[in-house]
Amino acid sequence: MHKETFSSLQRFLFIGVLIGVSVLFIWVLMPFVMSVFWAVVLAIILYPIFLRLSARFKRPTLAALSTMLIALIIVGVPLYLIGTRTVIEGLDLYHRVTSGELSVSTLTEAPFVVTVLDTFGIVPSDVTAELTSFIQNAGGTLATEALVVGKATANVFLKGGVMLYLLFFFLRDGAALVLYLQRIIPFGDERERILFKRFTSTTRAVIKGTLIVSLAQGFVGGVLFAIVGISNPILWGVLMAFCATIPAIGPFIVWLPAGLLLLATGSLWQALVVILGGIFIIGTVDNVIRPLLVGRDIEMPDALVLLAILGGVATFGIAGIIIGPVIGALFLSIWDLFGKDFSEEIALHG
């Protein structure tokens, strides 16, 4: 009896130490938690490419380095260029508004716009003030963030280097790492396989069905804006891409007002290009490409996806677009497993 009590005490203390050390280790890694997260996400996305290159080269190290180089050329460089250009155009728009070169009132006080606003009981001057304030605040935030990033260049490169370093090992040793995690996590092999499958499928679905489609919609929107001569098209394209990631909002919140304002100011063919392009091209990208890319990989209700994305962005910033749905999918998976086990337990003892 004493031996059993002592054994239970030892087990309790060991679990307590295990939890304490794990929490302490996570706390130490907190400055690099986003580097670890993005390395895991990129490893999941790039792993099929790594497997093909590994089969061709017969050398996992060379295959991992080649995979990272391909991703850097195809994704990293364009994103860097687009991000740089977005900051430049955002600051340009901010300076044009604050200097008075661009007046929001010329748009909000157009006869057509005034008629529409009066229909809904909205005062045009209030809209002018709100839009001006929004642009100034957004531009000021953009300038501040750009300054912060500029001052923290060393920190950005450090975290980026950590991410790339981890990505290399996740690609090269990913299969062994997964097997190791399955061995030490006490959930049972079947549950672990289900959770891992749900995590990887949700991550791929979010990347393919949210980011790729959103970037495609933002690209088309930016091209349409450039065709009709709207200034800062890359900035507006990026804004449309961001809005496209959020269910029930979408890029129309940017291109539709732009088309209506062009129509209100007498730019007829430009308005038709933006509105018809938004309906038949940008809308087609979402309605046709998204189902093909996503399929049934992400089995979550649209309402939960919306809440997961909004909550993720509010908590984790831009990375929350991915983190939110992934956490939501894991939440549903764990509760599904619990419900299944609980039902089987009731059936067994009922």
CSV table of C-alpha atoms in Angstrom, one decimal:
chain,number,residue,atom,x,y,z
A,1,MET,CA,0.0,0.0,0.0
A,2,HIS,CA,2.8,2.4,0.9
A,3,LYS,CA,4.7,1.4,-2.3
A,4,GLU,CA,1.6,2.3,-4.4
A,5,THR,CA,1.2,5.6,-2.6
A,6,PHE,CA,4.9,6.5,-3.1
A,7,SER,CA,4.7,5.5,-6.7
A,8,SER,CA,1.7,7.8,-7.3
A,9,LEU,CA,3.5,10.6,-5.5
A,10,GLN,CA,6.5,10.2,-7.7
A,11,ARG,CA,4.3,10.2,-10.8
A,12,PHE,CA,2.6,13.3,-9.6
A,13,LEU,CA,5.8,15.1,-8.9
A,14,PHE,CA,7.3,14.0,-12.3
A,15,ILE,CA,4.3,15.3,-14.2
A,16,GLY,CA,4.5,18.6,-12.3
A,17,VAL,CA,8.2,19.0,-13.1
A,18,LEU,CA,7.4,18.1,-16.7
A,19,ILE,CA,4.7,20.7,-17.0
A,20,GLY,CA,6.8,23.3,-15.2
A,21,VAL,CA,9.9,22.8,-17.4
A,22,SER,CA,7.8,22.7,-20.5
A,23,VAL,CA,6.1,26.0,-19.6
A,24,LEU,CA,9.5,27.5,-18.8
A,25,PHE,CA,11.0,26.4,-22.1
A,26,ILE,CA,8.0,27.8,-24.1
A,27,TRP,CA,8.5,31.1,-22.2
A,28,VAL,CA,12.1,31.2,-23.2
A,29,LEU,CA,11.1,30.6,-26.9
A,30,MET,CA,8.4,33.2,-26.9
A,31,PRO,CA,10.4,35.8,-28.8
A,32,PHE,CA,10.7,33.3,-31.6
A,33,VAL,CA,7.3,31.7,-31.4
A,34,MET,CA,6.2,33.2,-34.7
A,35,SER,CA,9.4,32.1,-36.4
A,36,VAL,CA,8.6,28.5,-35.3
A,37,PHE,CA,5.0,28.8,-36.4
A,38,TRP,CA,5.9,30.1,-39.9
A,39,ALA,CA,8.6,27.4,-40.3
A,40,VAL,CA,6.0,24.7,-39.5
A,41,VAL,CA,3.4,26.3,-41.9
A,42,LEU,CA,6.0,26.6,-44.7
A,43,ALA,CA,7.2,23.0,-44.1
A,44,ILE,CA,3.7,21.7,-44.4
A,45,ILE,CA,3.1,23.6,-47.7
A,46,LEU,CA,6.5,22.8,-49.2
A,47,TYR,CA,6.8,19.2,-48.1
A,48,PRO,CA,5.3,17.7,-51.3
A,49,ILE,CA,7.9,19.6,-53.3
A,50,PHE,CA,10.6,18.3,-51.0
A,51,LEU,CA,9.5,14.7,-51.4
A,52,ARG,CA,9.7,15.0,-55.2
A,53,LEU,CA,13.2,16.6,-55.1
A,54,SER,CA,14.3,14.1,-52.5
A,55,ALA,CA,13.3,11.2,-54.8
A,56,ARG,CA,15.2,12.9,-57.7
A,57,PHE,CA,18.4,13.9,-55.8
A,58,LYS,CA,18.5,10.9,-53.4
A,59,ARG,CA,20.0,13.4,-50.9
A,60,PRO,CA,17.6,14.9,-48.3
A,61,THR,CA,19.9,17.8,-47.5
A,62,LEU,CA,20.2,18.9,-51.1
A,63,ALA,CA,16.5,18.5,-51.6
A,64,ALA,CA,15.6,20.6,-48.5
A,65,LEU,CA,18.0,23.4,-49.7
A,66,SER,CA,16.6,23.3,-53.2
A,67,THR,CA,13.0,23.5,-51.9
A,68,MET,CA,13.8,26.5,-49.8
A,69,LEU,CA,15.6,28.2,-52.8
A,70,ILE,CA,12.5,27.6,-55.1
A,71,ALA,CA,10.2,29.0,-52.4
A,72,LEU,CA,12.4,32.1,-51.9
A,73,ILE,CA,12.5,32.9,-55.6
A,74,ILE,CA,8.8,32.2,-56.4
A,75,VAL,CA,7.3,33.6,-53.2
A,76,GLY,CA,9.8,35.5,-51.1
A,77,VAL,CA,11.1,38.0,-53.6
A,78,PRO,CA,7.7,39.0,-55.0
A,79,LEU,CA,6.3,39.4,-51.5
A,80,TYR,CA,9.2,41.6,-50.5
A,81,LEU,CA,8.8,43.8,-53.6
A,82,ILE,CA,5.0,44.1,-53.2
A,83,GLY,CA,5.4,44.9,-49.5
A,84,THR,CA,8.0,47.6,-50.2
A,85,ARG,CA,5.8,49.1,-52.9
A,86,THR,CA,2.7,49.0,-50.7
A,87,VAL,CA,4.5,51.0,-48.0
A,88,ILE,CA,5.7,53.6,-50.5
A,89,GLU,CA,2.2,54.0,-52.0
A,90,GLY,CA,0.6,54.1,-48.6
A,91,LEU,CA,2.9,56.9,-47.5
A,92,ASP,CA,2.3,58.7,-50.8
A,93,LEU,CA,-1.5,58.6,-50.3
A,94,TYR,CA,-1.1,59.8,-46.7
A,95,HIS,CA,1.0,62.8,-47.8
A,96,ARG,CA,-1.3,63.7,-50.6
A,97,VAL,CA,-4.3,63.8,-48.2
A,98,THR,CA,-2.6,65.6,-45.4
A,99,SER,CA,-1.1,68.2,-47.8
A,100,GLY,CA,-4.5,68.9,-49.4
A,101,GLU,CA,-3.4,67.7,-52.9
A,102,LEU,CA,-6.1,65.0,-52.7
A,103,SER,CA,-9.4,66.1,-51.3
A,104,VAL,CA,-11.9,63.4,-50.3
A,105,SER,CA,-14.7,66.0,-50.6
A,106,THR,CA,-14.4,66.0,-54.4
A,107,LEU,CA,-15.7,62.5,-54.3
A,108,THR,CA,-18.1,62.5,-51.4
A,109,GLU,CA,-19.8,65.7,-52.6
A,110,ALA,CA,-20.3,64.6,-56.2
A,111,PRO,CA,-24.0,64.9,-57.1
A,112,PHE,CA,-24.6,61.2,-57.5
A,113,VAL,CA,-22.9,60.4,-54.2
A,114,VAL,CA,-24.8,63.1,-52.4
A,115,THR,CA,-28.1,61.7,-53.8
A,116,VAL,CA,-27.3,58.2,-52.5
A,117,LEU,CA,-26.2,59.5,-49.1
A,118,ASP,CA,-29.3,61.6,-48.7
A,119,THR,CA,-31.4,58.6,-49.5
A,120,PHE,CA,-30.0,56.9,-46.4
A,121,GLY,CA,-30.0,60.0,-44.3
A,122,ILE,CA,-26.2,60.4,-44.3
A,123,VAL,CA,-24.6,63.8,-44.3
A,124,PRO,CA,-21.8,64.0,-47.0
A,125,SER,CA,-19.6,66.2,-44.8
A,126,ASP,CA,-19.6,63.5,-42.1
A,127,VAL,CA,-18.5,60.9,-44.6
A,128,THR,CA,-15.8,63.3,-45.8
A,129,ALA,CA,-14.5,63.8,-42.3
A,130,GLU,CA,-14.6,60.1,-41.5
A,131,LEU,CA,-12.8,59.1,-44.7
A,132,THR,CA,-10.1,61.8,-44.2
A,133,SER,CA,-9.6,60.7,-40.6
A,134,PHE,CA,-9.4,57.1,-41.6
A,135,ILE,CA,-6.8,57.7,-44.4
A,136,GLN,CA,-4.7,59.9,-42.1
A,137,ASN,CA,-4.8,57.4,-39.2
A,138,ALA,CA,-4.0,54.5,-41.6
A,139,GLY,CA,-1.2,56.4,-43.2
A,140,GLY,CA,0.2,57.5,-39.9
A,141,THR,CA,0.1,53.9,-38.6
A,142,LEU,CA,1.8,52.7,-41.8
A,143,ALA,CA,4.5,55.3,-41.4
A,144,THR,CA,5.0,54.3,-37.8
A,145,GLU,CA,5.2,50.6,-38.6
A,146,ALA,CA,7.6,51.2,-41.4
A,147,LEU,CA,9.8,53.2,-39.0
A,148,VAL,CA,9.6,50.5,-36.4
A,149,VAL,CA,10.6,47.8,-38.9
A,150,GLY,CA,13.4,50.0,-40.2
A,151,LYS,CA,14.8,50.4,-36.7
A,152,ALA,CA,14.4,46.7,-35.9
A,153,THR,CA,16.1,45.4,-39.1
A,154,ALA,CA,18.5,43.3,-37.1
A,155,ASN,CA,15.7,41.7,-35.2
A,156,VAL,CA,13.7,41.0,-38.4
A,157,PHE,CA,16.7,39.4,-40.0
A,158,LEU,CA,17.4,37.4,-36.9
A,159,LYS,CA,13.9,36.0,-36.7
A,160,GLY,CA,13.8,35.4,-40.4
A,161,GLY,CA,17.1,33.5,-40.2
A,162,VAL,CA,15.7,31.4,-37.3
A,163,MET,CA,12.7,30.6,-39.4
A,164,LEU,CA,14.7,29.5,-42.4
A,165,TYR,CA,17.1,27.4,-40.2
A,166,LEU,CA,14.1,25.6,-38.6
A,167,LEU,CA,12.4,25.2,-42.0
A,168,PHE,CA,15.5,23.4,-43.3
A,169,PHE,CA,15.3,20.8,-40.5
A,170,PHE,CA,11.5,20.5,-40.6
A,171,LEU,CA,11.8,19.6,-44.3
A,172,ARG,CA,14.8,17.3,-44.0
A,173,ASP,CA,13.8,15.6,-40.7
A,174,GLY,CA,10.0,16.2,-40.8
A,175,ALA,CA,8.9,12.6,-41.0
A,176,ALA,CA,11.2,11.5,-38.1
A,177,LEU,CA,10.0,14.5,-36.1
A,178,VAL,CA,6.3,13.5,-36.6
A,179,LEU,CA,7.0,9.9,-35.5
A,180,TYR,CA,8.8,11.2,-32.4
A,181,LEU,CA,5.9,13.4,-31.5
A,182,GLN,CA,3.5,10.6,-32.0
A,183,ARG,CA,5.6,8.4,-29.6
A,184,ILE,CA,5.8,10.9,-26.8
A,185,ILE,CA,2.3,12.5,-26.9
A,186,PRO,CA,0.0,10.3,-24.8
A,187,PHE,CA,-3.1,10.6,-27.0
A,188,GLY,CA,-3.0,7.3,-28.7
A,189,ASP,CA,-1.7,6.7,-32.2
A,190,GLU,CA,-5.1,6.9,-33.9
A,191,ARG,CA,-6.1,10.2,-32.2
A,192,GLU,CA,-2.7,11.7,-33.0
A,193,ARG,CA,-3.0,10.7,-36.7
A,194,ILE,CA,-6.4,12.3,-36.8
A,195,LEU,CA,-5.2,15.6,-35.2
A,196,PHE,CA,-2.1,15.7,-37.3
A,197,LYS,CA,-4.1,15.1,-40.5
A,198,ARG,CA,-6.6,17.8,-39.5
A,199,PHE,CA,-3.8,20.3,-38.7
A,200,THR,CA,-2.0,19.7,-42.0
A,201,SER,CA,-5.1,19.7,-44.1
A,202,THR,CA,-6.5,22.9,-42.5
A,203,THR,CA,-3.2,24.7,-42.9
A,204,ARG,CA,-3.0,23.7,-46.6
A,205,ALA,CA,-6.6,24.6,-47.1
A,206,VAL,CA,-6.2,28.0,-45.5
A,207,ILE,CA,-3.1,28.7,-47.6
A,208,LYS,CA,-4.6,27.5,-50.8
A,209,GLY,CA,-8.2,28.6,-50.3
A,210,THR,CA,-7.6,31.9,-48.5
A,211,LEU,CA,-4.2,33.3,-49.2
A,212,ILE,CA,-3.7,32.2,-52.8
A,213,VAL,CA,-7.3,33.1,-53.9
A,214,SER,CA,-7.1,36.4,-52.0
A,215,LEU,CA,-3.8,37.3,-53.6
A,216,ALA,CA,-5.2,36.4,-57.0
A,217,GLN,CA,-8.2,38.7,-56.3
A,218,GLY,CA,-6.0,41.5,-55.1
A,219,PHE,CA,-3.8,41.2,-58.2
A,220,VAL,CA,-6.8,41.4,-60.5
A,221,GLY,CA,-8.2,44.3,-58.6
A,222,GLY,CA,-4.9,46.1,-58.7
A,223,VAL,CA,-4.6,45.6,-62.4
A,224,LEU,CA,-8.1,46.9,-63.0
A,225,PHE,CA,-7.3,50.0,-60.9
A,226,ALA,CA,-4.1,50.5,-62.9
A,227,ILE,CA,-6.0,50.2,-66.2
A,228,VAL,CA,-8.5,52.9,-65.3
A,229,GLY,CA,-5.8,55.2,-63.9
A,230,ILE,CA,-6.5,55.0,-60.2
A,231,SER,CA,-3.4,56.1,-58.3
A,232,ASN,CA,-1.6,53.7,-55.9
A,233,PRO,CA,-3.1,50.5,-57.5
A,234,ILE,CA,-0.7,48.2,-55.6
A,235,LEU,CA,-1.9,49.6,-52.3
A,236,TRP,CA,-5.5,49.1,-53.2
A,237,GLY,CA,-4.8,45.6,-54.6
A,238,VAL,CA,-3.2,44.6,-51.3
A,239,LEU,CA,-6.1,46.1,-49.4
A,240,MET,CA,-8.5,44.0,-51.6
A,241,ALA,CA,-6.4,40.9,-51.0
A,242,PHE,CA,-6.6,41.5,-47.2
A,243,CYS,CA,-10.4,42.0,-47.3
A,244,ALA,CA,-10.7,38.9,-49.4
A,245,THR,CA,-9.3,36.8,-46.6
A,246,ILE,CA,-12.3,37.7,-44.4
A,247,PRO,CA,-15.5,35.8,-45.1
A,248,ALA,CA,-18.7,37.9,-45.6
A,249,ILE,CA,-16.6,41.0,-46.4
A,250,GLY,CA,-14.5,40.3,-49.5
A,251,PRO,CA,-12.7,42.6,-52.0
A,252,PHE,CA,-16.0,44.2,-53.2
A,253,ILE,CA,-15.8,46.5,-50.2
A,254,VAL,CA,-12.9,48.2,-52.1
A,255,TRP,CA,-13.7,47.9,-55.8
A,256,LEU,CA,-17.4,48.6,-55.6
A,257,PRO,CA,-17.1,52.0,-53.9
A,258,ALA,CA,-14.3,52.9,-56.3
A,259,GLY,CA,-16.5,52.0,-59.3
A,260,LEU,CA,-19.4,54.0,-58.0
A,261,LEU,CA,-17.2,57.0,-57.3
A,262,LEU,CA,-15.9,56.8,-60.8
A,263,LEU,CA,-19.4,56.7,-62.1
A,264,ALA,CA,-20.4,59.6,-59.9
A,265,THR,CA,-17.5,61.7,-61.2
A,266,GLY,CA,-18.4,61.1,-64.9
A,267,SER,CA,-15.7,58.5,-65.7
A,268,LEU,CA,-18.1,56.1,-67.4
A,269,TRP,CA,-15.8,53.6,-69.1
A,270,GLN,CA,-13.5,53.5,-66.1
A,271,ALA,CA,-16.5,52.8,-63.8
A,272,LEU,CA,-17.7,50.0,-66.1
A,273,VAL,CA,-14.3,48.4,-66.2
A,274,VAL,CA,-14.0,48.3,-62.4
A,275,ILE,CA,-17.6,47.2,-61.7
A,276,LEU,CA,-17.9,44.6,-64.5
A,277,GLY,CA,-14.3,43.4,-63.8
A,278,GLY,CA,-15.2,43.1,-60.1
A,279,ILE,CA,-18.3,41.1,-60.8
A,280,PHE,CA,-17.2,38.8,-63.6
A,281,ILE,CA,-13.4,38.5,-62.9
A,282,ILE,CA,-12.7,39.0,-59.2
A,283,GLY,CA,-16.0,37.2,-58.3
A,284,THR,CA,-15.2,34.3,-60.6
A,285,VAL,CA,-11.8,33.9,-59.0
A,286,ASP,CA,-13.5,33.3,-55.7
A,287,ASN,CA,-16.4,31.2,-56.9
A,288,VAL,CA,-14.5,29.0,-59.2
A,289,ILE,CA,-10.9,28.7,-57.9
A,290,ARG,CA,-11.6,28.5,-54.2
A,291,PRO,CA,-13.7,25.3,-54.3
A,292,LEU,CA,-11.1,23.6,-56.6
A,293,LEU,CA,-8.3,24.4,-54.3
A,294,VAL,CA,-10.0,23.8,-50.9
A,295,GLY,CA,-12.3,20.9,-51.6
A,296,ARG,CA,-13.3,19.4,-48.3
A,297,ASP,CA,-9.9,20.0,-46.6
A,298,ILE,CA,-11.4,22.5,-44.1
A,299,GLU,CA,-14.5,21.1,-42.6
A,300,MET,CA,-15.7,24.2,-40.6
A,301,PRO,CA,-18.9,26.2,-40.8
A,302,ASP,CA,-18.5,29.6,-42.5
A,303,ALA,CA,-19.5,31.4,-39.4
A,304,LEU,CA,-16.8,29.7,-37.4
A,305,VAL,CA,-14.2,30.4,-40.1
A,306,LEU,CA,-15.2,34.1,-39.9
A,307,LEU,CA,-14.9,34.2,-36.1
A,308,ALA,CA,-11.6,32.3,-36.2
A,309,ILE,CA,-10.1,34.6,-38.7
A,310,LEU,CA,-11.2,37.8,-37.0
A,311,GLY,CA,-10.2,36.5,-33.6
A,312,GLY,CA,-6.9,35.3,-34.9
A,313,VAL,CA,-6.1,38.7,-36.5
A,314,ALA,CA,-7.1,40.5,-33.3
A,315,THR,CA,-4.9,38.3,-31.2
A,316,PHE,CA,-1.9,37.4,-33.5
A,317,GLY,CA,-2.0,40.2,-36.1
A,318,ILE,CA,-1.7,39.3,-39.8
A,319,ALA,CA,-0.6,35.7,-39.0
A,320,GLY,CA,-4.0,35.2,-37.3
A,321,ILE,CA,-5.4,34.7,-40.8
A,322,ILE,CA,-3.8,31.2,-40.6
A,323,ILE,CA,-3.5,30.7,-36.9
A,324,GLY,CA,-7.2,31.3,-36.2
A,325,PRO,CA,-8.7,28.7,-38.5
A,326,VAL,CA,-6.0,26.2,-37.6
A,327,ILE,CA,-6.8,26.5,-33.9
A,328,GLY,CA,-10.5,26.4,-34.7
A,329,ALA,CA,-10.0,23.2,-36.7
A,330,LEU,CA,-8.0,21.6,-33.9
A,331,PHE,CA,-10.7,22.7,-31.4
A,332,LEU,CA,-13.4,20.9,-33.5
A,333,SER,CA,-11.2,17.8,-33.9
A,334,ILE,CA,-10.5,17.4,-30.2
A,335,TRP,CA,-14.2,17.8,-29.3
A,336,ASP,CA,-15.2,15.4,-32.1
A,337,LEU,CA,-12.7,12.8,-30.7
A,338,PHE,CA,-14.0,13.5,-27.1
A,339,GLY,CA,-17.6,13.0,-28.3
A,340,LYS,CA,-16.8,9.8,-30.1
A,341,ASP,CA,-14.9,8.4,-27.1
A,342,PHE,CA,-17.7,9.5,-24.7
A,343,SER,CA,-20.4,7.9,-26.9
A,344,GLU,CA,-18.4,4.6,-27.1
A,345,GLU,CA,-17.9,4.7,-23.3
A,346,ILE,CA,-21.7,5.1,-22.7
A,347,ALA,CA,-22.5,2.4,-25.2
A,348,LEU,CA,-19.9,0.1,-23.5
A,349,HIS,CA,-21.2,0.6,-20.0
A,350,GLY,CA,-24.8,1.6,-20.8
